[in-house]
PDB file of C-alpha atoms in Angstrom:
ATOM      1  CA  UNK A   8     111.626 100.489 101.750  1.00 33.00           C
ATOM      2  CA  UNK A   9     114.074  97.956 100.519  1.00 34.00           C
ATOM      3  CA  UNK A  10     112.952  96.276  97.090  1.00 37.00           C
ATOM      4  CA  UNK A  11     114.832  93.285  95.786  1.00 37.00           C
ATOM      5  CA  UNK A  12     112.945  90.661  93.314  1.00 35.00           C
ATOM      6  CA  UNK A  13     114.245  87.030  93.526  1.00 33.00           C
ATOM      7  CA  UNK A  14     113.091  84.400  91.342  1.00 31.00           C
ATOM      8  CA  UNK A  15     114.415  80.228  91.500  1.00 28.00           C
ATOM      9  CA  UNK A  16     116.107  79.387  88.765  1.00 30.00           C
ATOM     10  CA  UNK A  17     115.817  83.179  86.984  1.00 32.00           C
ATOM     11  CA  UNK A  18     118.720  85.414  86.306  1.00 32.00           C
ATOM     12  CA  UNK A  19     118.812  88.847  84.147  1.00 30.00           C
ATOM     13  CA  UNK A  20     120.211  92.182  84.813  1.00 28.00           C
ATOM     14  CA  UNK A  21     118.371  94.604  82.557  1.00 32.00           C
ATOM     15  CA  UNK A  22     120.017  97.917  82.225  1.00 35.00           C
ATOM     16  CA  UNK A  23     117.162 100.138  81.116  1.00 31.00           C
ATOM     17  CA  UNK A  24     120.293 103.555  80.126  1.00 30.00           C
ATOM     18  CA  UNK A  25     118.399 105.739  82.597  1.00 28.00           C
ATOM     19  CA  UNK A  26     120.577 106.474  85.568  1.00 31.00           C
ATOM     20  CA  UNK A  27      99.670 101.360  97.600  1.00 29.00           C
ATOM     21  CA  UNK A  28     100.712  99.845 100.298  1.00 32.00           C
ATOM     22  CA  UNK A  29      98.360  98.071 103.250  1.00 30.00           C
ATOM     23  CA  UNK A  30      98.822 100.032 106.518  1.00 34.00           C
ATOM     24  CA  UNK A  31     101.555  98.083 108.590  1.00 36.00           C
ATOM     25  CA  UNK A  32     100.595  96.175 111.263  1.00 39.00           C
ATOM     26  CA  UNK A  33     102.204  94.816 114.767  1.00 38.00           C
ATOM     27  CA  UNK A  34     103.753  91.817 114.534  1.00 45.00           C
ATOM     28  CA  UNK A  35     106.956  92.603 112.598  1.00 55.00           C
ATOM     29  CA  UNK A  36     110.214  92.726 114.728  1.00 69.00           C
ATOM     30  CA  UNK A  37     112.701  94.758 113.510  1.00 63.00           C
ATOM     31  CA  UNK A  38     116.307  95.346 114.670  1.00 65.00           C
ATOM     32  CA  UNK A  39     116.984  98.396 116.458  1.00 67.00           C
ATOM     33  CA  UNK A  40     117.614 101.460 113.416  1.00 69.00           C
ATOM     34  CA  UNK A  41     115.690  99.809 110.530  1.00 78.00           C
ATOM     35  CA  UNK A  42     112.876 101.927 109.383  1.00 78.00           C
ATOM     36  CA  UNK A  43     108.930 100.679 108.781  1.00 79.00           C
ATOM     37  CA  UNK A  44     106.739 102.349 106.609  1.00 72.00           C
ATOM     38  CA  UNK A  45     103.187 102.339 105.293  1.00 63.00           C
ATOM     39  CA  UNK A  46     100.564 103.205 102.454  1.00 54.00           C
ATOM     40  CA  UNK A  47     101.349 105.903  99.895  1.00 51.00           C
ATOM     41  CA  UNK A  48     104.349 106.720 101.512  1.00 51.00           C
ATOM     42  CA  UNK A  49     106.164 103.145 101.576  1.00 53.00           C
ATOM     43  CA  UNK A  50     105.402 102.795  98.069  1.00 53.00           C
ATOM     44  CA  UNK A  51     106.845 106.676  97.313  1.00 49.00           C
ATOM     45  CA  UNK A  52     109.672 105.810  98.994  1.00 52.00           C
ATOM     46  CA  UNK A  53     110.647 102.680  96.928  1.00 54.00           C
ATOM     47  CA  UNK A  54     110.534 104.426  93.357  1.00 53.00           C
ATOM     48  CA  UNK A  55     112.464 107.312  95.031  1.00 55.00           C
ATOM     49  CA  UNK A  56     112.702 110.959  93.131  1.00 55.00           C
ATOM     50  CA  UNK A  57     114.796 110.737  89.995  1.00 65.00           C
ATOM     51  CA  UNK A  58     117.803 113.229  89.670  1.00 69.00           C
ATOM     52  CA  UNK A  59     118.689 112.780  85.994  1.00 74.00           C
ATOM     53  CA  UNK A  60     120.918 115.319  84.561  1.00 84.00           C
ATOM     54  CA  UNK A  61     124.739 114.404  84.405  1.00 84.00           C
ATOM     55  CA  UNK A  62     124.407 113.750  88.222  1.00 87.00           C
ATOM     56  CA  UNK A  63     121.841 111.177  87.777  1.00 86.00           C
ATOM     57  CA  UNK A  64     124.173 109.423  84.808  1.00 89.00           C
ATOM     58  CA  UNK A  65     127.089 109.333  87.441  1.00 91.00           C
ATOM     59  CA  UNK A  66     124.699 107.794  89.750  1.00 92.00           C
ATOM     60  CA  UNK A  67     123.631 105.191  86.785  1.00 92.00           C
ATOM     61  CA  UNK A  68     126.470 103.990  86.147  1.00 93.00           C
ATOM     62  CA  UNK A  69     127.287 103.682  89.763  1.00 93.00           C
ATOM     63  CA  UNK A  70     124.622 101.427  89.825  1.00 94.00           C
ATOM     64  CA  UNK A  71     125.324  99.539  86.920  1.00 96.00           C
ATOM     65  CA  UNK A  72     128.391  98.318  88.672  1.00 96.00           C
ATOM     66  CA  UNK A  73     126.679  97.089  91.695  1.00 96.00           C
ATOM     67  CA  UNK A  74     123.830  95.616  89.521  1.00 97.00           C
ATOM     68  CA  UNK A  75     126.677  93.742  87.559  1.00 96.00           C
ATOM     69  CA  UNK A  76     128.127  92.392  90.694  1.00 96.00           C
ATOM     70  CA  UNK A  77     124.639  91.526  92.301  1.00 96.00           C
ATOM     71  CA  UNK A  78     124.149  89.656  88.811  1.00 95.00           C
ATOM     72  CA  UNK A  79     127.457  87.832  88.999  1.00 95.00           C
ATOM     73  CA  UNK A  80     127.262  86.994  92.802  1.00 94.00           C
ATOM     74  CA  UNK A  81     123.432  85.720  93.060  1.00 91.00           C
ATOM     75  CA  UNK A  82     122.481  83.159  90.562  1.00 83.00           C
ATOM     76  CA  UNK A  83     119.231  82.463  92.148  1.00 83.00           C
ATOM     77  CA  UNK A  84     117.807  86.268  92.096  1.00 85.00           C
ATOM     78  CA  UNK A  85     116.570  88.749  89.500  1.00 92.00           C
ATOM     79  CA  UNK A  86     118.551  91.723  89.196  1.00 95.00           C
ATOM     80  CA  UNK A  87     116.994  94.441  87.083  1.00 95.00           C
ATOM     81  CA  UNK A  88     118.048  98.916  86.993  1.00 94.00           C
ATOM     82  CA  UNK A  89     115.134 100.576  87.164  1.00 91.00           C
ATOM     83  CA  UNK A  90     115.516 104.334  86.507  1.00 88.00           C
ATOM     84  CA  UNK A  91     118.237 105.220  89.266  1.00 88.00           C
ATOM     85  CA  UNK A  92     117.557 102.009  91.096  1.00 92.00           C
ATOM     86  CA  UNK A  93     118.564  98.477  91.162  1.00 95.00           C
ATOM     87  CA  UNK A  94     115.259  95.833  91.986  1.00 94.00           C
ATOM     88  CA  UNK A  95     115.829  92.465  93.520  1.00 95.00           C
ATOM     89  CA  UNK A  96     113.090  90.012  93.445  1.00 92.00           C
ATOM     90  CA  UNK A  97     113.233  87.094  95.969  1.00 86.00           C
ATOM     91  CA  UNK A  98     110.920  84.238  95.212  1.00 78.00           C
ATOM     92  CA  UNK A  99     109.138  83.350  98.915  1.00 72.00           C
ATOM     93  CA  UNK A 100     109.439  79.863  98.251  1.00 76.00           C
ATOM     94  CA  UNK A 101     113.461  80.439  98.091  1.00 79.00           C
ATOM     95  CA  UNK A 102     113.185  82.254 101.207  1.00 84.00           C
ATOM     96  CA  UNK A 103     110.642  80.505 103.572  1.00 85.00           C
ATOM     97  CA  UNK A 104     108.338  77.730 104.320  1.00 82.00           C
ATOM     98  CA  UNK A 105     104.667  78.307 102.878  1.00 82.00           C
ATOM     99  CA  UNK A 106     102.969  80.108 106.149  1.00 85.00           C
ATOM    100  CA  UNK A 107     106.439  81.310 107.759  1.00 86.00           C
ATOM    101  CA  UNK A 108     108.708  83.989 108.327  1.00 89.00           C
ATOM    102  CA  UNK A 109     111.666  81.807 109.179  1.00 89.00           C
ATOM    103  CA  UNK A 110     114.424  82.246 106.194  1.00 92.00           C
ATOM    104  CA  UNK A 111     115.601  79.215 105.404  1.00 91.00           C
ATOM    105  CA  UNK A 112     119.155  77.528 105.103  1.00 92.00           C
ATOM    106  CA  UNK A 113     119.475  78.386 100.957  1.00 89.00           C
ATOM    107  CA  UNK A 114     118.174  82.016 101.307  1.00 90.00           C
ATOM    108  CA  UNK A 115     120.733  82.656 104.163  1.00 94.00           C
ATOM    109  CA  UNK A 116     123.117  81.879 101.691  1.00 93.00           C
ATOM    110  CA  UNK A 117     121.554  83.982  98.798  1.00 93.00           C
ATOM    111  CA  UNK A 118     121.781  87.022 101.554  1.00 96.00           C
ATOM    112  CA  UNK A 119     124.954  86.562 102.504  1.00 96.00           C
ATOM    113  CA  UNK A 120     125.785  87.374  98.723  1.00 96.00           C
ATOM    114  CA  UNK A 121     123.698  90.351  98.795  1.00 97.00           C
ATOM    115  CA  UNK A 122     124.973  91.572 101.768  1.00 98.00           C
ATOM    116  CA  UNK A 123     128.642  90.942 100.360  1.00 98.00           C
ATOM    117  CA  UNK A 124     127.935  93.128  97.292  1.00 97.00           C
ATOM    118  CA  UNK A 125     125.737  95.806  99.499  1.00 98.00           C
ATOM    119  CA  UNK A 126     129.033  96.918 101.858  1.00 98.00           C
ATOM    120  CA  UNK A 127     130.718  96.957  99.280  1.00 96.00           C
ATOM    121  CA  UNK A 128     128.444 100.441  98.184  1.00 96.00           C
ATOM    122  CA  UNK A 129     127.739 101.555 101.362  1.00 94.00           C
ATOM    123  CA  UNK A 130     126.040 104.971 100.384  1.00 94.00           C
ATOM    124  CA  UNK A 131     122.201 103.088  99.274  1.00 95.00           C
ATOM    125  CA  UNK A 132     119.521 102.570 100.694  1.00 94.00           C
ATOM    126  CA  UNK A 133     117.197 100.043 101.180  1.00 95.00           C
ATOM    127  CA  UNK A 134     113.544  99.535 100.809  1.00 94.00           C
ATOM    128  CA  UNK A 135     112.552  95.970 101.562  1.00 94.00           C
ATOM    129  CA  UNK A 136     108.721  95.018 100.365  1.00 93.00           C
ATOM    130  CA  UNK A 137     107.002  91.615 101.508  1.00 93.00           C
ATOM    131  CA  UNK A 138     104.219  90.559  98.813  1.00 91.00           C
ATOM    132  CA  UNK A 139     101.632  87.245  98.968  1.00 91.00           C
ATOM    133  CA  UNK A 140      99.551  85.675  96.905  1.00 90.00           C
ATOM    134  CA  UNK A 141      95.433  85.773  97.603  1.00 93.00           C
ATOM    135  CA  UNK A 142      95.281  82.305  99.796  1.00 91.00           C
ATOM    136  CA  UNK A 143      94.288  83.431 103.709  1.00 90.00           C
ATOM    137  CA  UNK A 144      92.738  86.283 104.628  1.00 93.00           C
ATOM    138  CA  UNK A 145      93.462  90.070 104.303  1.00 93.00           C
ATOM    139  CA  UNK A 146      94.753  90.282 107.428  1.00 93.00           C
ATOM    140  CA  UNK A 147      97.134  86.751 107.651  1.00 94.00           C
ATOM    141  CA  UNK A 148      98.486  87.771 104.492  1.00 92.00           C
ATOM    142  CA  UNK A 149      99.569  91.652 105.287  1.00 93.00           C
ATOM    143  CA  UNK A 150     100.683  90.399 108.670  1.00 93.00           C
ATOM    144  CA  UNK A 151     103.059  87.872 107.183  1.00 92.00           C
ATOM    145  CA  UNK A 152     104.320  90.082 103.894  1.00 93.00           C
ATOM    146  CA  UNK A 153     105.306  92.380 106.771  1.00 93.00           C
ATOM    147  CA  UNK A 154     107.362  89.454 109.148  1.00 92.00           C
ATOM    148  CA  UNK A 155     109.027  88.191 106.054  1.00 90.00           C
ATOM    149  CA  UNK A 156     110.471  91.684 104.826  1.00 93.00           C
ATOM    150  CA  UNK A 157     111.506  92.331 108.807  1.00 93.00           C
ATOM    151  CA  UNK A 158     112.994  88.820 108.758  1.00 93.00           C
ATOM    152  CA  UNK A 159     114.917  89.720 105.210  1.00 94.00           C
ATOM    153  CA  UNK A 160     116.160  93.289 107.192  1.00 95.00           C
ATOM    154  CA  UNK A 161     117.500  91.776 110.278  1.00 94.00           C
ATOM    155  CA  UNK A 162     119.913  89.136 109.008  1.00 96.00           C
ATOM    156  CA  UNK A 163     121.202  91.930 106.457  1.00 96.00           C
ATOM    157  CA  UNK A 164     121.536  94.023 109.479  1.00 96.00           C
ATOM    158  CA  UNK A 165     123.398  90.588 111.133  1.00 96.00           C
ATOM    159  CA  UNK A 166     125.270  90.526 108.549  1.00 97.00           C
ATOM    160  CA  UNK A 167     126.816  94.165 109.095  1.00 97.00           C
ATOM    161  CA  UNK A 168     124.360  96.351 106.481  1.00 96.00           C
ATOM    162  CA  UNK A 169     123.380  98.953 108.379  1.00 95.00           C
ATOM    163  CA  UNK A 170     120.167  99.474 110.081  1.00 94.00           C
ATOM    164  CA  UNK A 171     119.978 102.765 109.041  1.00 93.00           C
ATOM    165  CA  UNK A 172     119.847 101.955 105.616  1.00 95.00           C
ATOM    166  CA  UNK A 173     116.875  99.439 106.237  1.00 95.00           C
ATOM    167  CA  UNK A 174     113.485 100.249 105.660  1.00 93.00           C
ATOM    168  CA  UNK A 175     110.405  97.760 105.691  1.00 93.00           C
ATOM    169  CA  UNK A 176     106.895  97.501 103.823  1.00 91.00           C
ATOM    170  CA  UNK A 177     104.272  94.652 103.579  1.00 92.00           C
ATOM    171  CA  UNK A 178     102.101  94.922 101.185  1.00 92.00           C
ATOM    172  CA  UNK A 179     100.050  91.965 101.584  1.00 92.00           C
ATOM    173  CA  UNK A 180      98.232  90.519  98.526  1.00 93.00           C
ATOM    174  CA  UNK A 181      97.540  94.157  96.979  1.00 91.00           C
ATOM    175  CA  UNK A 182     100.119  94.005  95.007  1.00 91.00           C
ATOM    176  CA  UNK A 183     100.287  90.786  92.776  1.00 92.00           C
ATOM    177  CA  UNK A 184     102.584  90.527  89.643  1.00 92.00           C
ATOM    178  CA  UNK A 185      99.761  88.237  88.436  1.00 94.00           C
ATOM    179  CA  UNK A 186      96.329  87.262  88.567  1.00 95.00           C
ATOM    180  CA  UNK A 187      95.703  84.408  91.414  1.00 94.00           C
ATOM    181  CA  UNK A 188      94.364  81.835  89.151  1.00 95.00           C
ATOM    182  CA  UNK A 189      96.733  78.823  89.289  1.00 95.00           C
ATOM    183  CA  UNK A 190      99.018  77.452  91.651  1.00 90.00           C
ATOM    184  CA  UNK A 191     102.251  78.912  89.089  1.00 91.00           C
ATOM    185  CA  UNK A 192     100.824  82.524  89.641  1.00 92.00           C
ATOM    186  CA  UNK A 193     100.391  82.464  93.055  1.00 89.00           C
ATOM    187  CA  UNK A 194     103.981  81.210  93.483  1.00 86.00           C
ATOM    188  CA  UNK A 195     105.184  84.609  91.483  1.00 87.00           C
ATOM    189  CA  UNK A 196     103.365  86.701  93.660  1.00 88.00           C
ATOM    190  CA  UNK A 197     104.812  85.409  96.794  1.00 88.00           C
ATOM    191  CA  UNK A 198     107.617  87.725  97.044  1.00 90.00           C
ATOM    192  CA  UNK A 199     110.006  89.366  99.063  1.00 92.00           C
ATOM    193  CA  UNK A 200     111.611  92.980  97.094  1.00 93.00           C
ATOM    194  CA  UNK A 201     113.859  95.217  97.149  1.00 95.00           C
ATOM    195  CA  UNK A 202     114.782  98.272  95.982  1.00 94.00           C
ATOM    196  CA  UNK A 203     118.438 100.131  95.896  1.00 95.00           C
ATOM    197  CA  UNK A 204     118.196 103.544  96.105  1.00 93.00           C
ATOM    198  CA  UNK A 205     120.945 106.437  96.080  1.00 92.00           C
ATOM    199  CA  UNK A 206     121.127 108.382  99.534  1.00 92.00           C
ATOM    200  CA  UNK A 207     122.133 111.894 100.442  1.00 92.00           C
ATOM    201  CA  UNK A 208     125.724 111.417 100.450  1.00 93.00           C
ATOM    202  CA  UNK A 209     125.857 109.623  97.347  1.00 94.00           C
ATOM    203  CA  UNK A 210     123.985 112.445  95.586  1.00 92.00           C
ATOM    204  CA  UNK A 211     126.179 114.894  96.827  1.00 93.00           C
ATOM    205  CA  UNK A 212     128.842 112.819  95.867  1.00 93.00           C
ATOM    206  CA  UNK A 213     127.764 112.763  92.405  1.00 90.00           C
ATOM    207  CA  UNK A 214     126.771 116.226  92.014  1.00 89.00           C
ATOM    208  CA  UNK A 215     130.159 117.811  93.475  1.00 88.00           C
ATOM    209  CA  UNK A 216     132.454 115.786  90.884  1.00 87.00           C
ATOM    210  CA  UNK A 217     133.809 113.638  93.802  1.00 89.00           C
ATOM    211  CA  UNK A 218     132.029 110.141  92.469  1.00 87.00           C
ATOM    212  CA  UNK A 219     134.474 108.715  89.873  1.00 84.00           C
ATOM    213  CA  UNK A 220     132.817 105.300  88.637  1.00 84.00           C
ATOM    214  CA  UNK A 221     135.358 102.908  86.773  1.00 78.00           C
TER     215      UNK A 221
END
């Protein structure tokens, strides 16, 4: 699962010195490679297992970089580090029109900057979550989270991030940042994230001596 956490007009990298999900539905249509995954273990998956140690403070300050860059590079997202992570909020109403999937012309350009900054660290993964608000019914709502984080993983994939490191989640309205209670709050829980983790190789990387982070 890919997280990244957008928000219009909202910028901040927070470095924090530290290197349950709705079954998925049908509906979503995902590129050929990119993962899907569901309940306990989509939302596992996102926080991934911290390796702390002096591997895991290679691997921080790997991702420091790339959460600098991201911060640099994308003026309309929120870039926070998160343990070992980097989390990327996208604000839906950035992304799409209220009831679609379709990304619109501004968010295009907003992934085209993530992209940009995700070849450039090719050894991540990501975990990409679609959240609503509480308006529609269980079922509208976890079938759309799910369309909007497939339509977030294929134009990264079009845009040459590999498929393998793709992995989708909708979580519906079960996850809200906020209570549903005014128009402002649902608007903040309308959300596409996602979450950069380490992979294998990376690890191994770090662990060996071979990652040297400037």
């Amino acid at each position: 699962m890919l997280i990244v956490s957008v928000l219009v007009g909202c910028k901040s990298w927070t470095n924090t010195g530290k290197g349950a999900a709705i079954g998925v539905g049908a509906g979503a249509l995902l590129g050929a490679g990119i993962g899907k995954l569901a309940g306990n273990t989509a939302a596992g998956a996102a926080v991934g297992a911290a390796v702390g140690g002096a591997t895991g403070a290679v691997i921080g300050k790997y991702m420091d970089k790339q959460a600098a860059e991201l911060e640099a590079e994308m003026e309309a997202a929120k870039i926070e580090r998160v343990g070992e992570s980097i989390k990327v909020t996208f604000d839906s109403g950035l992304l799409f029109a209220i009831n679609s999937s379709t990304l619109s012309v501004k968010s295009k350009e907003e992934l085209k900057k993530f992209s940009e900054v995700l070849n450039k660290y090719p050894d991540t993964n990501l975990f990409i979550n679609g959240h609503t608000d509480d308006t529609g019914s269980d079922e509208l709502n976890q079938s759309l989270s799910e369309k909007r984080a497939a339509s977030v993983a294929n134009y990264l994939n079009s845009l040459n991030v590999a498929a393998t490191r793709l992995t989708i989640a909708g979580f519906g309205e079960s996850q809200p940042l906020v209570e549903n209670t005014s128009a402002a709050n649902r608007a903040l829980n309308r959300r596409v994230e996602v979450i950069v983790n380490a992979n294998a190789d990376l690890v191994k990387a770090a662990e060996s001596g071979e990652l040297q982070v400037k």
